[in-house]
């Protein structure tokens, strides 16, 4: 049911840096390795609504209703701009504290979840992507789409963990330099703002 072609294509898609990768890497750098795990988990959870919408055909609404698409798109763009402003405003020398990470795990997961759930193109992506790897001879298209979606989610979670852990390994170096930590936070803030503006001004797929 799950072909090598699907796995390789999915890996390429997941490896391409996007808002989820950016958020996980930023969390690994600024908060720590354990926090990046929560970030990866939150981003992966955010895939579920898009996957279910696609599997049950609800994503077609975004193709037929310009208003529905625009509402979700602008909400997502606004949230990314909010994250950018929050990060820019709090730019300063960092201190990695593993105990503080535990108290923030819910917030970290929620932010990752919202980043993906507020991206209307994710459901459209699944609607266009998953059917390409479903055979016309399968007994249930719905079951096949869900199986492929779960495989995609597992791959996303695994890759994001690698991104997060790798970024966390550089956090100690960054927190020792006030100038480096401030500069990197501002770079991430600018990147979130750029992605938010790109989403706001992009057309429908």
mmCIF file of C-alpha atoms in Angstrom:
data_model
loop_
_atom_site.group_PDB
_atom_site.id
_atom_site.type_symbol
_atom_site.label_atom_id
_atom_site.label_comp_id
_atom_site.label_asym_id
_atom_site.label_seq_id
_atom_site.Cartn_x
_atom_site.Cartn_y
_atom_site.Cartn_z
ATOM 1 C CA UNK A 1 0.000 0.000 0.000
ATOM 2 C CA UNK A 2 2.843 2.385 0.878
ATOM 3 C CA UNK A 3 5.332 2.466 -1.973
ATOM 4 C CA UNK A 4 8.991 3.435 -1.991
ATOM 5 C CA UNK A 5 8.120 6.268 -4.391
ATOM 6 C CA UNK A 6 5.714 7.709 -1.835
ATOM 7 C CA UNK A 7 8.264 7.490 0.969
ATOM 8 C CA UNK A 8 11.013 9.131 -1.086
ATOM 9 C CA UNK A 9 8.726 11.896 -2.338
ATOM 10 C CA UNK A 10 7.396 12.513 1.168
ATOM 11 C CA UNK A 11 10.939 12.697 2.537
ATOM 12 C CA UNK A 12 11.835 15.378 0.008
ATOM 13 C CA UNK A 13 8.696 17.342 0.884
ATOM 14 C CA UNK A 14 9.326 17.084 4.642
ATOM 15 C CA UNK A 15 12.989 18.067 4.333
ATOM 16 C CA UNK A 16 12.103 21.332 2.563
ATOM 17 C CA UNK A 17 12.235 24.069 5.235
ATOM 18 C CA UNK A 18 8.837 25.565 5.987
ATOM 19 C CA UNK A 19 7.078 27.139 8.948
ATOM 20 C CA UNK A 20 7.068 23.869 10.915
ATOM 21 C CA UNK A 21 10.783 23.294 10.410
ATOM 22 C CA UNK A 22 11.523 26.923 11.219
ATOM 23 C CA UNK A 23 9.503 26.761 14.432
ATOM 24 C CA UNK A 24 11.095 23.481 15.543
ATOM 25 C CA UNK A 25 14.617 24.720 14.825
ATOM 26 C CA UNK A 26 13.951 28.009 16.626
ATOM 27 C CA UNK A 27 12.583 26.140 19.638
ATOM 28 C CA UNK A 28 15.624 23.858 19.708
ATOM 29 C CA UNK A 29 17.969 26.835 19.574
ATOM 30 C CA UNK A 30 16.211 29.121 22.020
ATOM 31 C CA UNK A 31 14.655 26.718 24.539
ATOM 32 C CA UNK A 32 16.446 23.383 24.258
ATOM 33 C CA UNK A 33 16.428 19.824 22.955
ATOM 34 C CA UNK A 34 13.446 18.638 25.009
ATOM 35 C CA UNK A 35 11.386 21.630 23.896
ATOM 36 C CA UNK A 36 12.148 20.904 20.241
ATOM 37 C CA UNK A 37 10.568 17.470 20.751
ATOM 38 C CA UNK A 38 7.348 19.148 21.884
ATOM 39 C CA UNK A 39 7.547 21.541 18.929
ATOM 40 C CA UNK A 40 7.887 18.653 16.485
ATOM 41 C CA UNK A 41 4.967 16.895 18.169
ATOM 42 C CA UNK A 42 2.775 19.996 17.960
ATOM 43 C CA UNK A 43 3.553 20.561 14.273
ATOM 44 C CA UNK A 44 2.783 16.914 13.550
ATOM 45 C CA UNK A 45 -0.542 17.128 15.406
ATOM 46 C CA UNK A 46 -1.391 20.131 13.251
ATOM 47 C CA UNK A 47 -1.343 17.847 10.211
ATOM 48 C CA UNK A 48 -4.281 15.765 11.477
ATOM 49 C CA UNK A 49 -7.097 18.257 10.680
ATOM 50 C CA UNK A 50 -5.725 18.820 7.168
ATOM 51 C CA UNK A 51 -5.367 15.087 6.608
ATOM 52 C CA UNK A 52 -8.910 14.363 7.776
ATOM 53 C CA UNK A 53 -10.299 17.257 5.736
ATOM 54 C CA UNK A 54 -8.596 15.918 2.642
ATOM 55 C CA UNK A 55 -9.533 12.296 3.285
ATOM 56 C CA UNK A 56 -13.209 13.159 3.708
ATOM 57 C CA UNK A 57 -13.257 15.646 0.843
ATOM 58 C CA UNK A 58 -13.710 18.768 2.955
ATOM 59 C CA UNK A 59 -10.657 20.414 1.406
ATOM 60 C CA UNK A 60 -12.701 20.863 -1.774
ATOM 61 C CA UNK A 61 -14.408 23.737 0.047
ATOM 62 C CA UNK A 62 -11.239 25.767 -0.309
ATOM 63 C CA UNK A 63 -11.373 25.285 -4.086
ATOM 64 C CA UNK A 64 -14.995 26.399 -4.371
ATOM 65 C CA UNK A 65 -15.227 29.018 -1.630
ATOM 66 C CA UNK A 66 -12.870 31.950 -1.950
ATOM 67 C CA UNK A 67 -14.168 33.380 1.337
ATOM 68 C CA UNK A 68 -13.412 30.235 3.356
ATOM 69 C CA UNK A 69 -9.915 30.058 1.922
ATOM 70 C CA UNK A 70 -9.208 33.748 2.547
ATOM 71 C CA UNK A 71 -10.446 33.634 6.165
ATOM 72 C CA UNK A 72 -8.193 30.721 7.112
ATOM 73 C CA UNK A 73 -5.290 32.079 5.081
ATOM 74 C CA UNK A 74 -5.334 35.505 6.729
ATOM 75 C CA UNK A 75 -5.768 33.968 10.172
ATOM 76 C CA UNK A 76 -2.647 31.886 9.549
ATOM 77 C CA UNK A 77 -0.713 34.861 8.220
ATOM 78 C CA UNK A 78 -1.720 36.960 11.220
ATOM 79 C CA UNK A 79 -0.561 34.234 13.605
ATOM 80 C CA UNK A 80 2.849 33.999 11.914
ATOM 81 C CA UNK A 81 3.214 37.789 12.104
ATOM 82 C CA UNK A 82 2.272 37.609 15.794
ATOM 83 C CA UNK A 83 4.991 35.013 16.403
ATOM 84 C CA UNK A 84 7.463 37.200 14.520
ATOM 85 C CA UNK A 85 6.608 40.256 16.612
ATOM 86 C CA UNK A 86 6.737 38.256 19.841
ATOM 87 C CA UNK A 87 10.169 36.882 18.989
ATOM 88 C CA UNK A 88 11.515 40.257 17.821
ATOM 89 C CA UNK A 89 10.259 42.033 20.941
ATOM 90 C CA UNK A 90 11.771 39.456 23.294
ATOM 91 C CA UNK A 91 15.160 39.365 21.535
ATOM 92 C CA UNK A 92 17.933 39.243 24.081
ATOM 93 C CA UNK A 93 20.632 37.010 25.481
ATOM 94 C CA UNK A 94 19.334 33.484 25.801
ATOM 95 C CA UNK A 95 19.560 31.037 28.677
ATOM 96 C CA UNK A 96 18.647 27.401 28.171
ATOM 97 C CA UNK A 97 16.707 26.092 31.159
ATOM 98 C CA UNK A 98 15.430 22.522 30.997
ATOM 99 C CA UNK A 99 13.098 23.023 33.975
ATOM 100 C CA UNK A 100 11.405 25.975 32.327
ATOM 101 C CA UNK A 101 10.864 23.838 29.237
ATOM 102 C CA UNK A 102 8.661 21.457 31.201
ATOM 103 C CA UNK A 103 6.298 24.221 32.253
ATOM 104 C CA UNK A 104 5.989 25.478 28.702
ATOM 105 C CA UNK A 105 5.443 22.170 26.927
ATOM 106 C CA UNK A 106 1.700 22.774 26.430
ATOM 107 C CA UNK A 107 2.331 26.228 24.982
ATOM 108 C CA UNK A 108 5.053 24.908 22.674
ATOM 109 C CA UNK A 109 2.809 22.102 21.381
ATOM 110 C CA UNK A 110 -0.126 24.490 20.898
ATOM 111 C CA UNK A 111 1.953 26.956 18.875
ATOM 112 C CA UNK A 112 3.221 24.178 16.601
ATOM 113 C CA UNK A 113 -0.327 22.872 16.182
ATOM 114 C CA UNK A 114 -1.687 26.316 15.275
ATOM 115 C CA UNK A 115 1.082 26.951 12.750
ATOM 116 C CA UNK A 116 -0.075 23.991 10.659
ATOM 117 C CA UNK A 117 -3.822 24.079 11.314
ATOM 118 C CA UNK A 118 -3.980 27.722 10.175
ATOM 119 C CA UNK A 119 -2.371 26.910 6.844
ATOM 120 C CA UNK A 120 -5.221 26.229 4.363
ATOM 121 C CA UNK A 121 -2.805 25.049 1.685
ATOM 122 C CA UNK A 122 -1.861 22.034 3.789
ATOM 123 C CA UNK A 123 -5.251 20.376 3.276
ATOM 124 C CA UNK A 124 -5.156 21.203 -0.424
ATOM 125 C CA UNK A 125 -1.660 19.752 -0.599
ATOM 126 C CA UNK A 126 -2.889 16.453 0.818
ATOM 127 C CA UNK A 127 -5.874 16.463 -1.518
ATOM 128 C CA UNK A 128 -3.534 16.827 -4.498
ATOM 129 C CA UNK A 129 -0.606 14.776 -3.188
ATOM 130 C CA UNK A 130 -2.002 11.622 -1.604
ATOM 131 C CA UNK A 131 -4.250 10.449 -4.474
ATOM 132 C CA UNK A 132 -1.188 10.241 -6.734
ATOM 133 C CA UNK A 133 -0.028 7.203 -4.756
ATOM 134 C CA UNK A 134 -3.341 5.352 -4.447
ATOM 135 C CA UNK A 135 -3.977 2.491 -6.812
ATOM 136 C CA UNK A 136 -7.294 2.321 -8.641
ATOM 137 C CA UNK A 137 -7.649 -1.287 -7.462
ATOM 138 C CA UNK A 138 -7.700 -0.573 -3.715
ATOM 139 C CA UNK A 139 -10.801 -1.582 -1.780
ATOM 140 C CA UNK A 140 -11.084 1.677 0.160
ATOM 141 C CA UNK A 141 -9.656 5.006 -0.998
ATOM 142 C CA UNK A 142 -10.384 6.521 2.420
ATOM 143 C CA UNK A 143 -8.362 3.860 4.264
ATOM 144 C CA UNK A 144 -5.508 4.238 1.781
ATOM 145 C CA UNK A 145 -5.419 8.034 2.183
ATOM 146 C CA UNK A 146 -5.419 7.729 5.961
ATOM 147 C CA UNK A 147 -2.623 5.147 5.860
ATOM 148 C CA UNK A 148 -0.501 7.338 3.602
ATOM 149 C CA UNK A 149 -1.277 10.352 5.759
ATOM 150 C CA UNK A 150 -0.172 8.560 8.912
ATOM 151 C CA UNK A 151 3.065 7.518 7.208
ATOM 152 C CA UNK A 152 3.617 11.142 6.174
ATOM 153 C CA UNK A 153 2.996 12.296 9.752
ATOM 154 C CA UNK A 154 5.461 9.757 11.163
ATOM 155 C CA UNK A 155 8.090 10.900 8.685
ATOM 156 C CA UNK A 156 7.394 14.542 9.513
ATOM 157 C CA UNK A 157 7.770 13.910 13.231
ATOM 158 C CA UNK A 158 11.013 11.973 12.738
ATOM 159 C CA UNK A 159 12.608 14.575 10.478
ATOM 160 C CA UNK A 160 11.511 17.467 12.684
ATOM 161 C CA UNK A 161 13.064 15.754 15.714
ATOM 162 C CA UNK A 162 16.360 15.540 13.841
ATOM 163 C CA UNK A 163 16.121 19.232 12.899
ATOM 164 C CA UNK A 164 15.296 20.159 16.488
ATOM 165 C CA UNK A 165 18.027 18.077 18.095
ATOM 166 C CA UNK A 166 20.648 19.343 15.656
ATOM 167 C CA UNK A 167 19.687 22.951 16.341
ATOM 168 C CA UNK A 168 19.668 22.329 20.095
ATOM 169 C CA UNK A 169 23.248 21.076 19.893
ATOM 170 C CA UNK A 170 24.287 24.586 18.815
ATOM 171 C CA UNK A 171 22.271 26.371 21.510
ATOM 172 C CA UNK A 172 25.053 26.375 24.098
ATOM 173 C CA UNK A 173 27.364 28.131 21.658
ATOM 174 C CA UNK A 174 24.721 30.697 20.813
ATOM 175 C CA UNK A 175 23.672 31.545 24.363
ATOM 176 C CA UNK A 176 27.269 32.332 25.283
ATOM 177 C CA UNK A 177 27.321 35.178 22.762
ATOM 178 C CA UNK A 178 24.822 37.973 23.396
ATOM 179 C CA UNK A 179 25.279 39.436 19.916
ATOM 180 C CA UNK A 180 24.843 36.058 18.228
ATOM 181 C CA UNK A 181 21.717 35.171 20.207
ATOM 182 C CA UNK A 182 20.045 38.523 19.490
ATOM 183 C CA UNK A 183 20.965 38.394 15.803
ATOM 184 C CA UNK A 184 19.645 34.848 15.348
ATOM 185 C CA UNK A 185 16.382 35.650 17.145
ATOM 186 C CA UNK A 186 15.858 38.625 14.857
ATOM 187 C CA UNK A 187 16.623 36.475 11.809
ATOM 188 C CA UNK A 188 13.990 33.947 12.875
ATOM 189 C CA UNK A 189 11.520 36.738 13.636
ATOM 190 C CA UNK A 190 12.081 38.198 10.169
ATOM 191 C CA UNK A 191 11.681 34.742 8.616
ATOM 192 C CA UNK A 192 8.324 34.193 10.363
ATOM 193 C CA UNK A 193 7.177 37.631 9.208
ATOM 194 C CA UNK A 194 8.259 36.884 5.630
ATOM 195 C CA UNK A 195 6.395 33.556 5.642
ATOM 196 C CA UNK A 196 3.312 35.269 7.059
ATOM 197 C CA UNK A 197 3.352 37.931 4.351
ATOM 198 C CA UNK A 198 3.951 35.287 1.689
ATOM 199 C CA UNK A 199 0.921 33.346 2.890
ATOM 200 C CA UNK A 200 -1.218 36.493 3.039
ATOM 201 C CA UNK A 201 -0.428 37.571 -0.500
ATOM 202 C CA UNK A 202 -0.319 34.141 -2.122
ATOM 203 C CA UNK A 203 -3.138 32.925 -4.363
ATOM 204 C CA UNK A 204 -5.030 29.680 -4.128
ATOM 205 C CA UNK A 205 -3.481 26.463 -5.443
#
